[in-house]
Structure formats: C-alpha cells, structure tokens
Amino acid sequence: MRWGLAVVAVVVLLAGCSAVPFGGEGAGSAQADTVTPVPVTDSQTPTQTISGERPPGVSANGTVDADALARAHTASLENRTYTWSMRERTSDPQEWFSRSVVVGPERFSVSQSQGEPGRNVSLYVNATGGFLRVVEAGATRYDLLRLPGRPVDYVFATVSIRQFFDGRTVAVSTVDRRGRTYYRLHAAGGPPPRAVGPADATIRDFTATAYVTREGFVRSLAAEYDRAVDGDRSHVSIRYDYSRLGESAPSTPEWVDNVTRRSTPAPVDPDATPERTATPDEPGTPNGTATATDELDGSTRTATADG
C-alpha cells in the first residue's frame, strides 16, 4: 500500500510503512473545547484581511511567517496540560491514520491506529519510563522503552503549521467561541505544500484552514487536497485539534502491568552497571529492549511512507 501521508508521514510513530497517527480523543473529551474548521472551497485565497491585531507571524497583507507562528504556538503550550488529536483520511476507506496524545503533569500517553493492514500502538510514559503495547495481526507485544521521548516528539502540530502555511497568503477573519476570539486563517490554491506525497505525485485543489488565538496558539488546523500518483487519484483530508487545556491527565492503562512480565530482557552489557526492572509506578530506569525509535518514532521527518 502506498501512503502519501502529508503530516502523518511526517511522524512515523510505528516502525515501517505501517505507521499511522494516533486515535481520537474518545467519548470523554470535552466537545465544547473544540473549534470546527469551516469547509473551504477551491478558489484562490481572497486578498482582504481584517485590520488591527493579528496572531504572530501573520502580516497585515495576509502573508504568513510560519516559523514565527510555530514558535508562538509552542510558547503558548509551555507548562500546560492538553489533549492533541489528529486524523488523516483518503478516498480509500482502508487508508486512514489517527493519533491522540494526552499530556498531563509528569506523564503522558499516546494512542495510534491505522487502517489496512491494521496496527494499534499505545504508549504510556511516567517517571519510570515508557510502556509500549503493539497490537497487530491478532498478536499483542509489550516493551519497555529506555528513551520514550517527550510529548512534543509525538505532537507534530508545528510541522503542520510550517508545512501548510509557510509563505502563503491567507484570508484572515475572526470567530467567537464561548467568549474567546479566534483568528481564522484560510489559504486556497497556490503551489502545493511540500512533502505531501511521493515525489511523482500531482497535488491539486489545496486548501488549509487554521483557528488561532491572538497569542499564536493554533488550536485547530485542517487541510485538504487531491492527489494523483501513477493514475491513482484520491482526496486527502488532514485535521488536528487541541482540547482539555489545563485539564488533561492520562490514567495508567490496565495493560501496563503486563509490560514488565512479558518484555524480553535486554542483552547484558558486561561493562554496564546491572539494572533492575522497574515497576510502572516506582522510580527507576526501565530494563527493556526497545527504544523510542523502535516502535514509536517521534521524529518529525517530512518523508513519505511507502509500503
């Protein structure tokens, strides 16, 4: 299967071309916290913008400095808990990718799912380390991760901001949502964004919409485009949302207890100080064989996963 994942391919959470973003926020998420991007058209971006204040990186004529906006977005989330979710779909109902990251005080969790061939990955990280579960082809595997990374390694919002808005001119308007004003940045047409498919892909009818606070927090972002590769045409849609700011706290999964019992012991290094296997809720260094890059590659690579 060929995956021309735009943002999804940016972060291959799972090793190999079966990697896909994590799942939705679940039934317990607060719907009132989300801002729904309005469907966009294929027309060129209007040149008019609102007067007065605008988010960082958005100029008076609507051009976007995506780096400045991404930096402001990162700063707005410093020392805050949150839930981030994304999903990518294509015209093929079997080709989809979802990821959810719940960031709480001193711990976080990641859940990732995909369509065909079907692989679900869960990661729970606390002061002990990373606890990983992979479910694929009817089998379940557990691992301890010595270097599970940080929440930012699995949330690729800034990659999306740079990828879809870098150098573009947007129409800027405002919308009020439960007493908070958001700036709606809408881009349509123009050159296709980089790294949204194989090198030989043809990208058409690109649109992107983001909802941003005055401080630069990009709470919601959606992008759509048509992609053609070797005569195979599909419509791609990508969206991420933040919710439960200041209220998120991942709970310890029930399966964590299986990790220490079923993980394969690490190869012995004769020059290293022996380590004991840590339990899920006590301090220590996990003594597993996996690392963060084995199954949960949190790097932000702008490459296309082909399989």
PDB file of C-alpha atoms in Angstrom:
ATOM      1  CA  MET A   1       0.000   0.000   0.000  1.00  0.00           C
ATOM      2  CA  ARG A   2       1.225   3.465  -0.828  1.00  0.00           C
ATOM      3  CA  TRP A   3       0.814   6.065   1.887  1.00  0.00           C
ATOM      4  CA  GLY A   4       1.147   9.626   0.690  1.00  0.00           C
ATOM      5  CA  LEU A   5       0.586  10.937   4.165  1.00  0.00           C
ATOM      6  CA  ALA A   6       1.181  14.627   4.479  1.00  0.00           C
ATOM      7  CA  VAL A   7       1.515  15.308   8.141  1.00  0.00           C
ATOM      8  CA  VAL A   8       1.119  11.706   9.084  1.00  0.00           C
ATOM      9  CA  ALA A   9       4.147  10.665   7.107  1.00  0.00           C
ATOM     10  CA  VAL A  10       5.953  13.388   8.954  1.00  0.00           C
ATOM     11  CA  VAL A  11       5.810  11.325  12.110  1.00  0.00           C
ATOM     12  CA  VAL A  12       6.158   7.599  11.704  1.00  0.00           C
ATOM     13  CA  LEU A  13       5.102   6.588  15.153  1.00  0.00           C
ATOM     14  CA  LEU A  14       5.465   2.943  14.305  1.00  0.00           C
ATOM     15  CA  ALA A  15       8.424   1.472  12.517  1.00  0.00           C
ATOM     16  CA  GLY A  16       7.929   0.717   8.837  1.00  0.00           C
ATOM     17  CA  CYS A  17       5.314   1.819   6.342  1.00  0.00           C
ATOM     18  CA  SER A  18       2.517   0.677   8.621  1.00  0.00           C
ATOM     19  CA  ALA A  19       2.965   3.759  10.760  1.00  0.00           C
ATOM     20  CA  VAL A  20      -0.088   5.916  11.279  1.00  0.00           C
ATOM     21  CA  PRO A  21      -1.154   8.769  13.612  1.00  0.00           C
ATOM     22  CA  PHE A  22      -2.889   8.124  16.866  1.00  0.00           C
ATOM     23  CA  GLY A  23      -6.550   7.769  17.551  1.00  0.00           C
ATOM     24  CA  GLY A  24      -9.325  10.173  18.545  1.00  0.00           C
ATOM     25  CA  GLU A  25      -9.884  11.782  21.892  1.00  0.00           C
ATOM     26  CA  GLY A  26     -12.591   9.400  22.993  1.00  0.00           C
ATOM     27  CA  ALA A  27     -16.064   9.841  24.389  1.00  0.00           C
ATOM     28  CA  GLY A  28     -14.821  11.639  27.455  1.00  0.00           C
ATOM     29  CA  SER A  29     -13.362  14.589  25.612  1.00  0.00           C
ATOM     30  CA  ALA A  30     -14.954  17.988  26.063  1.00  0.00           C
ATOM     31  CA  GLN A  31     -16.697  18.906  22.825  1.00  0.00           C
ATOM     32  CA  ALA A  32     -17.069  22.497  23.922  1.00  0.00           C
ATOM     33  CA  ASP A  33     -13.312  22.900  23.769  1.00  0.00           C
ATOM     34  CA  THR A  34     -13.042  22.319  20.033  1.00  0.00           C
ATOM     35  CA  VAL A  35     -13.301  24.714  17.133  1.00  0.00           C
ATOM     36  CA  THR A  36     -14.618  23.157  13.939  1.00  0.00           C
ATOM     37  CA  PRO A  37     -12.929  24.364  10.752  1.00  0.00           C
ATOM     38  CA  VAL A  38     -15.447  25.511   8.166  1.00  0.00           C
ATOM     39  CA  PRO A  39     -15.270  23.578   4.867  1.00  0.00           C
ATOM     40  CA  VAL A  40     -13.262  25.519   2.318  1.00  0.00           C
ATOM     41  CA  THR A  41     -13.563  25.973  -1.416  1.00  0.00           C
ATOM     42  CA  ASP A  42     -11.037  25.506  -4.186  1.00  0.00           C
ATOM     43  CA  SER A  43     -10.912  29.198  -5.102  1.00  0.00           C
ATOM     44  CA  GLN A  44      -7.827  31.338  -4.701  1.00  0.00           C
ATOM     45  CA  THR A  45      -7.303  32.929  -1.296  1.00  0.00           C
ATOM     46  CA  PRO A  46      -9.014  36.344  -1.103  1.00  0.00           C
ATOM     47  CA  THR A  47      -6.593  39.217  -0.568  1.00  0.00           C
ATOM     48  CA  GLN A  48      -8.631  41.077   2.047  1.00  0.00           C
ATOM     49  CA  THR A  49      -7.750  40.681   5.723  1.00  0.00           C
ATOM     50  CA  ILE A  50      -9.027  42.193   8.929  1.00  0.00           C
ATOM     51  CA  SER A  51      -7.490  45.356  10.347  1.00  0.00           C
ATOM     52  CA  GLY A  52      -5.954  45.626  13.785  1.00  0.00           C
ATOM     53  CA  GLU A  53      -4.236  42.941  15.785  1.00  0.00           C
ATOM     54  CA  ARG A  54      -3.297  39.582  14.287  1.00  0.00           C
ATOM     55  CA  PRO A  55      -1.524  36.451  15.564  1.00  0.00           C
ATOM     56  CA  PRO A  56       2.291  36.379  15.491  1.00  0.00           C
ATOM     57  CA  GLY A  57       3.657  35.719  12.020  1.00  0.00           C
ATOM     58  CA  VAL A  58       0.538  36.946  10.207  1.00  0.00           C
ATOM     59  CA  SER A  59       1.192  40.260   8.428  1.00  0.00           C
ATOM     60  CA  ALA A  60      -1.262  43.000   7.534  1.00  0.00           C
ATOM     61  CA  ASN A  61      -1.488  41.800   3.921  1.00  0.00           C
ATOM     62  CA  GLY A  62      -2.130  38.204   4.975  1.00  0.00           C
ATOM     63  CA  THR A  63       1.285  36.675   4.300  1.00  0.00           C
ATOM     64  CA  VAL A  64       2.359  34.132   6.884  1.00  0.00           C
ATOM     65  CA  ASP A  65       5.725  33.659   8.557  1.00  0.00           C
ATOM     66  CA  ALA A  66       5.107  30.045   9.532  1.00  0.00           C
ATOM     67  CA  ASP A  67       8.243  29.826  11.680  1.00  0.00           C
ATOM     68  CA  ALA A  68       7.130  32.777  13.799  1.00  0.00           C
ATOM     69  CA  LEU A  69       3.637  31.334  14.157  1.00  0.00           C
ATOM     70  CA  ALA A  70       5.011  27.904  15.079  1.00  0.00           C
ATOM     71  CA  ARG A  71       7.278  29.426  17.736  1.00  0.00           C
ATOM     72  CA  ALA A  72       4.371  31.344  19.234  1.00  0.00           C
ATOM     73  CA  HIS A  73       2.273  28.196  19.232  1.00  0.00           C
ATOM     74  CA  THR A  74       4.983  26.278  21.089  1.00  0.00           C
ATOM     75  CA  ALA A  75       5.367  29.064  23.657  1.00  0.00           C
ATOM     76  CA  SER A  76       1.604  29.140  24.277  1.00  0.00           C
ATOM     77  CA  LEU A  77       1.651  25.496  25.420  1.00  0.00           C
ATOM     78  CA  GLU A  78       4.637  25.724  27.737  1.00  0.00           C
ATOM     79  CA  ASN A  79       3.901  24.144  31.134  1.00  0.00           C
ATOM     80  CA  ARG A  80       0.302  23.372  30.147  1.00  0.00           C
ATOM     81  CA  THR A  81      -1.538  20.076  30.026  1.00  0.00           C
ATOM     82  CA  TYR A  82      -3.569  19.291  26.918  1.00  0.00           C
ATOM     83  CA  THR A  83      -5.017  16.644  24.637  1.00  0.00           C
ATOM     84  CA  TRP A  84      -3.995  16.693  20.961  1.00  0.00           C
ATOM     85  CA  SER A  85      -5.646  14.526  18.335  1.00  0.00           C
ATOM     86  CA  MET A  86      -5.295  14.203  14.590  1.00  0.00           C
ATOM     87  CA  ARG A  87      -6.730  12.148  11.794  1.00  0.00           C
ATOM     88  CA  GLU A  88      -5.930  11.711   8.135  1.00  0.00           C
ATOM     89  CA  ARG A  89      -8.333  10.179   5.633  1.00  0.00           C
ATOM     90  CA  THR A  90      -8.221   9.440   1.933  1.00  0.00           C
ATOM     91  CA  SER A  91     -10.787   8.324  -0.633  1.00  0.00           C
ATOM     92  CA  ASP A  92      -9.841   4.741   0.215  1.00  0.00           C
ATOM     93  CA  PRO A  93     -11.801   3.800   3.377  1.00  0.00           C
ATOM     94  CA  GLN A  94      -8.983   1.428   4.356  1.00  0.00           C
ATOM     95  CA  GLU A  95      -6.357   4.160   4.195  1.00  0.00           C
ATOM     96  CA  TRP A  96      -6.552   6.301   7.314  1.00  0.00           C
ATOM     97  CA  PHE A  97      -4.339   7.298  10.196  1.00  0.00           C
ATOM     98  CA  SER A  98      -5.135   8.679  13.664  1.00  0.00           C
ATOM     99  CA  ARG A  99      -3.204   9.684  16.747  1.00  0.00           C
ATOM    100  CA  SER A 100      -4.067  11.079  20.167  1.00  0.00           C
ATOM    101  CA  VAL A 101      -1.636  12.452  22.745  1.00  0.00           C
ATOM    102  CA  VAL A 102      -2.748  13.217  26.307  1.00  0.00           C
ATOM    103  CA  VAL A 103      -0.241  15.360  28.198  1.00  0.00           C
ATOM    104  CA  GLY A 104      -0.608  15.632  31.954  1.00  0.00           C
ATOM    105  CA  PRO A 105       1.629  16.593  34.860  1.00  0.00           C
ATOM    106  CA  GLU A 106       4.796  14.463  34.695  1.00  0.00           C
ATOM    107  CA  ARG A 107       3.235  11.824  32.446  1.00  0.00           C
ATOM    108  CA  PHE A 108       1.716  11.431  29.009  1.00  0.00           C
ATOM    109  CA  SER A 109       0.138   8.818  26.781  1.00  0.00           C
ATOM    110  CA  VAL A 110      -0.012   8.223  23.039  1.00  0.00           C
ATOM    111  CA  SER A 111      -2.504   6.117  21.087  1.00  0.00           C
ATOM    112  CA  GLN A 112      -2.134   5.437  17.382  1.00  0.00           C
ATOM    113  CA  SER A 113      -4.290   3.487  14.932  1.00  0.00           C
ATOM    114  CA  GLN A 114      -4.413   2.944  11.196  1.00  0.00           C
ATOM    115  CA  GLY A 115      -6.451   1.263   8.526  1.00  0.00           C
ATOM    116  CA  GLU A 116      -5.218  -1.622   6.416  1.00  0.00           C
ATOM    117  CA  PRO A 117      -3.187  -3.586   7.411  1.00  0.00           C
ATOM    118  CA  GLY A 118      -4.336  -2.564  10.884  1.00  0.00           C
ATOM    119  CA  ARG A 119      -1.929  -1.849  13.695  1.00  0.00           C
ATOM    120  CA  ASN A 120      -2.674  -0.239  17.055  1.00  0.00           C
ATOM    121  CA  VAL A 121       0.040   1.125  19.277  1.00  0.00           C
ATOM    122  CA  SER A 122      -0.230   2.561  22.777  1.00  0.00           C
ATOM    123  CA  LEU A 123       2.500   4.285  24.770  1.00  0.00           C
ATOM    124  CA  TYR A 124       2.329   5.355  28.395  1.00  0.00           C
ATOM    125  CA  VAL A 125       5.181   7.399  29.867  1.00  0.00           C
ATOM    126  CA  ASN A 126       5.757   8.346  33.508  1.00  0.00           C
ATOM    127  CA  ALA A 127       8.802   8.986  35.684  1.00  0.00           C
ATOM    128  CA  THR A 128       9.780   5.328  35.289  1.00  0.00           C
ATOM    129  CA  GLY A 129       9.974   5.346  31.521  1.00  0.00           C
ATOM    130  CA  GLY A 130       7.881   4.272  28.531  1.00  0.00           C
ATOM    131  CA  PHE A 131       5.487   1.323  28.463  1.00  0.00           C
ATOM    132  CA  LEU A 132       4.578   0.169  24.976  1.00  0.00           C
ATOM    133  CA  ARG A 133       1.859  -2.100  23.638  1.00  0.00           C
ATOM    134  CA  VAL A 134       1.596  -3.111  19.971  1.00  0.00           C
ATOM    135  CA  VAL A 135      -1.445  -4.992  18.662  1.00  0.00           C
ATOM    136  CA  GLU A 136      -1.152  -6.348  15.130  1.00  0.00           C
ATOM    137  CA  ALA A 137      -2.439  -9.376  13.222  1.00  0.00           C
ATOM    138  CA  GLY A 138      -4.137 -10.760  16.302  1.00  0.00           C
ATOM    139  CA  ALA A 139      -0.944 -10.680  18.374  1.00  0.00           C
ATOM    140  CA  THR A 140      -0.037  -8.356  21.246  1.00  0.00           C
ATOM    141  CA  ARG A 141       3.507  -7.406  22.161  1.00  0.00           C
ATOM    142  CA  TYR A 142       4.807  -5.361  25.098  1.00  0.00           C
ATOM    143  CA  ASP A 143       8.054  -3.490  25.587  1.00  0.00           C
ATOM    144  CA  LEU A 144       9.781  -1.131  27.973  1.00  0.00           C
ATOM    145  CA  LEU A 145      11.348   1.936  26.378  1.00  0.00           C
ATOM    146  CA  ARG A 146      14.543   3.326  27.815  1.00  0.00           C
ATOM    147  CA  LEU A 147      14.198   6.588  25.881  1.00  0.00           C
ATOM    148  CA  PRO A 148      10.486   7.233  25.266  1.00  0.00           C
ATOM    149  CA  GLY A 149      10.973  10.903  24.408  1.00  0.00           C
ATOM    150  CA  ARG A 150       8.836  13.910  25.297  1.00  0.00           C
ATOM    151  CA  PRO A 151       5.244  14.774  24.403  1.00  0.00           C
ATOM    152  CA  VAL A 152       6.436  17.245  21.770  1.00  0.00           C
ATOM    153  CA  ASP A 153       8.117  14.355  19.948  1.00  0.00           C
ATOM    154  CA  TYR A 154       4.698  12.875  19.169  1.00  0.00           C
ATOM    155  CA  VAL A 155       2.664  16.041  18.598  1.00  0.00           C
ATOM    156  CA  PHE A 156       3.544  17.323  15.136  1.00  0.00           C
ATOM    157  CA  ALA A 157       1.410  20.463  15.197  1.00  0.00           C
ATOM    158  CA  THR A 158       4.326  22.795  14.438  1.00  0.00           C
ATOM    159  CA  VAL A 159       5.295  20.619  11.476  1.00  0.00           C
ATOM    160  CA  SER A 160       1.761  21.003  10.139  1.00  0.00           C
ATOM    161  CA  ILE A 161       1.829  24.765  10.640  1.00  0.00           C
ATOM    162  CA  ARG A 162       5.083  25.112   8.707  1.00  0.00           C
ATOM    163  CA  GLN A 163       4.123  22.634   6.034  1.00  0.00           C
ATOM    164  CA  PHE A 164       0.719  24.067   5.189  1.00  0.00           C
ATOM    165  CA  PHE A 165       1.178  27.800   5.816  1.00  0.00           C
ATOM    166  CA  ASP A 166       4.816  28.567   5.082  1.00  0.00           C
ATOM    167  CA  GLY A 167       5.000  31.534   2.684  1.00  0.00           C
ATOM    168  CA  ARG A 168       1.292  31.543   1.948  1.00  0.00           C
ATOM    169  CA  THR A 169      -1.109  34.450   1.817  1.00  0.00           C
ATOM    170  CA  VAL A 170      -4.246  33.845   3.858  1.00  0.00           C
ATOM    171  CA  ALA A 171      -7.619  35.463   4.296  1.00  0.00           C
ATOM    172  CA  VAL A 172      -7.991  36.457   7.952  1.00  0.00           C
ATOM    173  CA  SER A 173     -11.292  36.733   9.766  1.00  0.00           C
ATOM    174  CA  THR A 174     -12.423  36.292  13.356  1.00  0.00           C
ATOM    175  CA  VAL A 175     -14.872  33.985  15.066  1.00  0.00           C
ATOM    176  CA  ASP A 176     -16.031  33.992  18.686  1.00  0.00           C
ATOM    177  CA  ARG A 177     -16.318  30.714  20.504  1.00  0.00           C
ATOM    178  CA  ARG A 178     -17.579  30.665  24.094  1.00  0.00           C
ATOM    179  CA  GLY A 179     -16.180  34.047  24.943  1.00  0.00           C
ATOM    180  CA  ARG A 180     -12.863  33.555  23.143  1.00  0.00           C
ATOM    181  CA  THR A 181     -11.888  35.180  19.844  1.00  0.00           C
ATOM    182  CA  TYR A 182     -10.086  33.059  17.256  1.00  0.00           C
ATOM    183  CA  TYR A 183      -8.487  34.225  14.039  1.00  0.00           C
ATOM    184  CA  ARG A 184      -9.447  32.099  11.072  1.00  0.00           C
ATOM    185  CA  LEU A 185      -6.584  31.735   8.598  1.00  0.00           C
ATOM    186  CA  HIS A 186      -7.734  30.372   5.260  1.00  0.00           C
ATOM    187  CA  ALA A 187      -5.489  29.517   2.308  1.00  0.00           C
ATOM    188  CA  ALA A 188      -6.676  28.136  -1.021  1.00  0.00           C
ATOM    189  CA  GLY A 189      -4.923  27.384  -4.280  1.00  0.00           C
ATOM    190  CA  GLY A 190      -1.335  28.363  -4.962  1.00  0.00           C
ATOM    191  CA  PRO A 191       1.594  25.944  -5.098  1.00  0.00           C
ATOM    192  CA  PRO A 192       1.102  22.637  -3.296  1.00  0.00           C
ATOM    193  CA  PRO A 193       2.757  22.206   0.099  1.00  0.00           C
ATOM    194  CA  ARG A 194       5.968  20.233   0.291  1.00  0.00           C
ATOM    195  CA  ALA A 195       6.236  16.546   1.175  1.00  0.00           C
ATOM    196  CA  VAL A 196       2.565  15.620   0.998  1.00  0.00           C
ATOM    197  CA  GLY A 197       3.114  12.551  -1.152  1.00  0.00           C
ATOM    198  CA  PRO A 198       5.606  10.669  -3.312  1.00  0.00           C
ATOM    199  CA  ALA A 199       7.957  12.772  -5.418  1.00  0.00           C
ATOM    200  CA  ASP A 200       5.974  11.912  -8.556  1.00  0.00           C
ATOM    201  CA  ALA A 201       2.602  12.840  -7.028  1.00  0.00           C
ATOM    202  CA  THR A 202       0.468  15.579  -8.553  1.00  0.00           C
ATOM    203  CA  ILE A 203      -1.263  17.760  -5.942  1.00  0.00           C
ATOM    204  CA  ARG A 204      -4.285  19.894  -6.843  1.00  0.00           C
ATOM    205  CA  ASP A 205      -7.014  21.947  -5.179  1.00  0.00           C
ATOM    206  CA  PHE A 206      -5.119  22.520  -1.950  1.00  0.00           C
ATOM    207  CA  THR A 207      -6.881  24.313   0.914  1.00  0.00           C
ATOM    208  CA  ALA A 208      -5.959  24.870   4.561  1.00  0.00           C
ATOM    209  CA  THR A 209      -7.782  26.471   7.474  1.00  0.00           C
ATOM    210  CA  ALA A 210      -6.493  27.179  10.973  1.00  0.00           C
ATOM    211  CA  TYR A 211      -8.042  28.746  14.059  1.00  0.00           C
ATOM    212  CA  VAL A 212      -5.529  30.735  16.070  1.00  0.00           C
ATOM    213  CA  THR A 213      -5.617  32.858  19.228  1.00  0.00           C
ATOM    214  CA  ARG A 214      -4.103  36.317  19.386  1.00  0.00           C
ATOM    215  CA  GLU A 215      -1.099  34.813  21.211  1.00  0.00           C
ATOM    216  CA  GLY A 216      -0.467  32.347  18.374  1.00  0.00           C
ATOM    217  CA  PHE A 217      -1.963  29.150  19.785  1.00  0.00           C
ATOM    218  CA  VAL A 218      -3.128  27.163  16.736  1.00  0.00           C
ATOM    219  CA  ARG A 219      -5.973  25.253  18.284  1.00  0.00           C
ATOM    220  CA  SER A 220      -7.324  23.621  15.147  1.00  0.00           C
ATOM    221  CA  LEU A 221      -5.908  23.046  11.678  1.00  0.00           C
ATOM    222  CA  ALA A 222      -7.420  21.293   8.662  1.00  0.00           C
ATOM    223  CA  ALA A 223      -6.049  20.742   5.163  1.00  0.00           C
ATOM    224  CA  GLU A 224      -7.437  19.058   2.044  1.00  0.00           C
ATOM    225  CA  TYR A 225      -6.125  18.331  -1.427  1.00  0.00           C
ATOM    226  CA  ASP A 226      -6.456  15.966  -4.364  1.00  0.00           C
ATOM    227  CA  ARG A 227      -3.520  13.673  -5.079  1.00  0.00           C
ATOM    228  CA  ALA A 228      -2.705  11.631  -8.172  1.00  0.00           C
ATOM    229  CA  VAL A 229       0.051   9.002  -8.254  1.00  0.00           C
ATOM    230  CA  ASP A 230       0.543   6.712 -11.268  1.00  0.00           C
ATOM    231  CA  GLY A 231      -3.033   7.344 -12.356  1.00  0.00           C
ATOM    232  CA  ASP A 232      -4.403   6.569  -8.892  1.00  0.00           C
ATOM    233  CA  ARG A 233      -6.404   9.584  -7.678  1.00  0.00           C
ATOM    234  CA  SER A 234      -7.569  10.235  -4.140  1.00  0.00           C
ATOM    235  CA  HIS A 235      -8.816  13.049  -1.941  1.00  0.00           C
ATOM    236  CA  VAL A 236      -6.804  13.591   1.238  1.00  0.00           C
ATOM    237  CA  SER A 237      -8.029  15.379   4.355  1.00  0.00           C
ATOM    238  CA  ILE A 238      -5.972  16.050   7.483  1.00  0.00           C
ATOM    239  CA  ARG A 239      -7.083  17.647  10.707  1.00  0.00           C
ATOM    240  CA  TYR A 240      -5.787  18.183  14.235  1.00  0.00           C
ATOM    241  CA  ASP A 241      -7.440  19.662  17.317  1.00  0.00           C
ATOM    242  CA  TYR A 242      -6.472  20.554  20.857  1.00  0.00           C
ATOM    243  CA  SER A 243      -8.857  20.090  23.765  1.00  0.00           C
ATOM    244  CA  ARG A 244      -8.937  19.950  27.573  1.00  0.00           C
ATOM    245  CA  LEU A 245      -6.236  22.566  28.027  1.00  0.00           C
ATOM    246  CA  GLY A 246      -5.186  22.642  31.656  1.00  0.00           C
ATOM    247  CA  GLU A 247      -7.461  19.658  32.395  1.00  0.00           C
ATOM    248  CA  SER A 248      -5.723  16.669  30.798  1.00  0.00           C
ATOM    249  CA  ALA A 249      -4.289  13.863  32.906  1.00  0.00           C
ATOM    250  CA  PRO A 250      -3.720  10.409  31.418  1.00  0.00           C
ATOM    251  CA  SER A 251      -4.618   7.458  33.593  1.00  0.00           C
ATOM    252  CA  THR A 252      -2.396   4.420  33.932  1.00  0.00           C
ATOM    253  CA  PRO A 253      -3.578   1.765  31.436  1.00  0.00           C
ATOM    254  CA  GLU A 254      -4.529  -1.631  32.808  1.00  0.00           C
ATOM    255  CA  TRP A 255      -2.120  -3.337  30.422  1.00  0.00           C
ATOM    256  CA  VAL A 256       0.946  -1.643  31.940  1.00  0.00           C
ATOM    257  CA  ASP A 257       1.307  -4.479  34.428  1.00  0.00           C
ATOM    258  CA  ASN A 258       1.837  -6.857  31.502  1.00  0.00           C
ATOM    259  CA  VAL A 259       4.852  -4.929  30.260  1.00  0.00           C
ATOM    260  CA  THR A 260       7.287  -5.878  32.990  1.00  0.00           C
ATOM    261  CA  ARG A 261       6.156  -9.517  32.918  1.00  0.00           C
ATOM    262  CA  ARG A 262       6.263 -10.051  29.139  1.00  0.00           C
ATOM    263  CA  SER A 263       9.044  -7.807  27.865  1.00  0.00           C
ATOM    264  CA  THR A 264      12.145  -9.554  26.584  1.00  0.00           C
ATOM    265  CA  PRO A 265      15.146  -8.927  28.863  1.00  0.00           C
ATOM    266  CA  ALA A 266      17.766  -6.578  27.463  1.00  0.00           C
ATOM    267  CA  PRO A 267      21.091  -8.026  26.281  1.00  0.00           C
ATOM    268  CA  VAL A 268      23.666  -7.915  29.046  1.00  0.00           C
ATOM    269  CA  ASP A 269      26.473  -5.387  28.705  1.00  0.00           C
ATOM    270  CA  PRO A 270      29.410  -6.718  30.765  1.00  0.00           C
ATOM    271  CA  ASP A 271      30.738  -3.184  31.282  1.00  0.00           C
ATOM    272  CA  ALA A 272      27.429  -1.719  32.436  1.00  0.00           C
ATOM    273  CA  THR A 273      26.078  -1.482  35.952  1.00  0.00           C
ATOM    274  CA  PRO A 274      23.249  -4.017  36.345  1.00  0.00           C
ATOM    275  CA  GLU A 275      19.754  -2.537  36.315  1.00  0.00           C
ATOM    276  CA  ARG A 276      16.702  -3.973  37.953  1.00  0.00           C
ATOM    277  CA  THR A 277      13.372  -3.972  36.150  1.00  0.00           C
ATOM    278  CA  ALA A 278      11.296  -1.046  37.329  1.00  0.00           C
ATOM    279  CA  THR A 279       7.590  -1.306  38.064  1.00  0.00           C
ATOM    280  CA  PRO A 280       5.128   1.044  36.388  1.00  0.00           C
ATOM    281  CA  ASP A 281       4.733   3.454  39.307  1.00  0.00           C
ATOM    282  CA  GLU A 282       8.093   3.464  41.012  1.00  0.00           C
ATOM    283  CA  PRO A 283      11.203   5.430  40.045  1.00  0.00           C
ATOM    284  CA  GLY A 284      13.912   3.700  38.113  1.00  0.00           C
ATOM    285  CA  THR A 285      15.121   3.022  34.597  1.00  0.00           C
ATOM    286  CA  PRO A 286      13.110   0.516  32.522  1.00  0.00           C
ATOM    287  CA  ASN A 287      15.118  -2.547  31.643  1.00  0.00           C
ATOM    288  CA  GLY A 288      13.528  -3.317  28.276  1.00  0.00           C
ATOM    289  CA  THR A 289      14.962  -3.922  24.876  1.00  0.00           C
ATOM    290  CA  ALA A 290      13.118  -1.277  22.881  1.00  0.00           C
ATOM    291  CA  THR A 291      13.890   2.388  22.400  1.00  0.00           C
ATOM    292  CA  ALA A 292      11.613   5.201  21.339  1.00  0.00           C
ATOM    293  CA  THR A 293      12.691   4.810  17.725  1.00  0.00           C
ATOM    294  CA  ASP A 294      11.932   1.100  17.552  1.00  0.00           C
ATOM    295  CA  GLU A 295       8.141   1.355  17.541  1.00  0.00           C
ATOM    296  CA  LEU A 296       7.307   4.960  18.321  1.00  0.00           C
ATOM    297  CA  ASP A 297       9.468   7.110  16.105  1.00  0.00           C
ATOM    298  CA  GLY A 298       8.618  10.585  17.335  1.00  0.00           C
ATOM    299  CA  SER A 299      10.904  12.378  14.937  1.00  0.00           C
ATOM    300  CA  THR A 300       9.352  14.916  12.606  1.00  0.00           C
ATOM    301  CA  ARG A 301      10.530  13.614   9.268  1.00  0.00           C
ATOM    302  CA  THR A 302       8.949  15.137   6.194  1.00  0.00           C
ATOM    303  CA  ALA A 303       9.173  11.926   4.217  1.00  0.00           C
ATOM    304  CA  THR A 304       6.549   9.767   2.610  1.00  0.00           C
ATOM    305  CA  ALA A 305       5.992   6.262   3.937  1.00  0.00           C
ATOM    306  CA  ASP A 306       5.643   3.837   1.074  1.00  0.00           C
ATOM    307  CA  GLY A 307       4.877   0.193   1.534  1.00  0.00           C
TER     308      GLY A 307
END
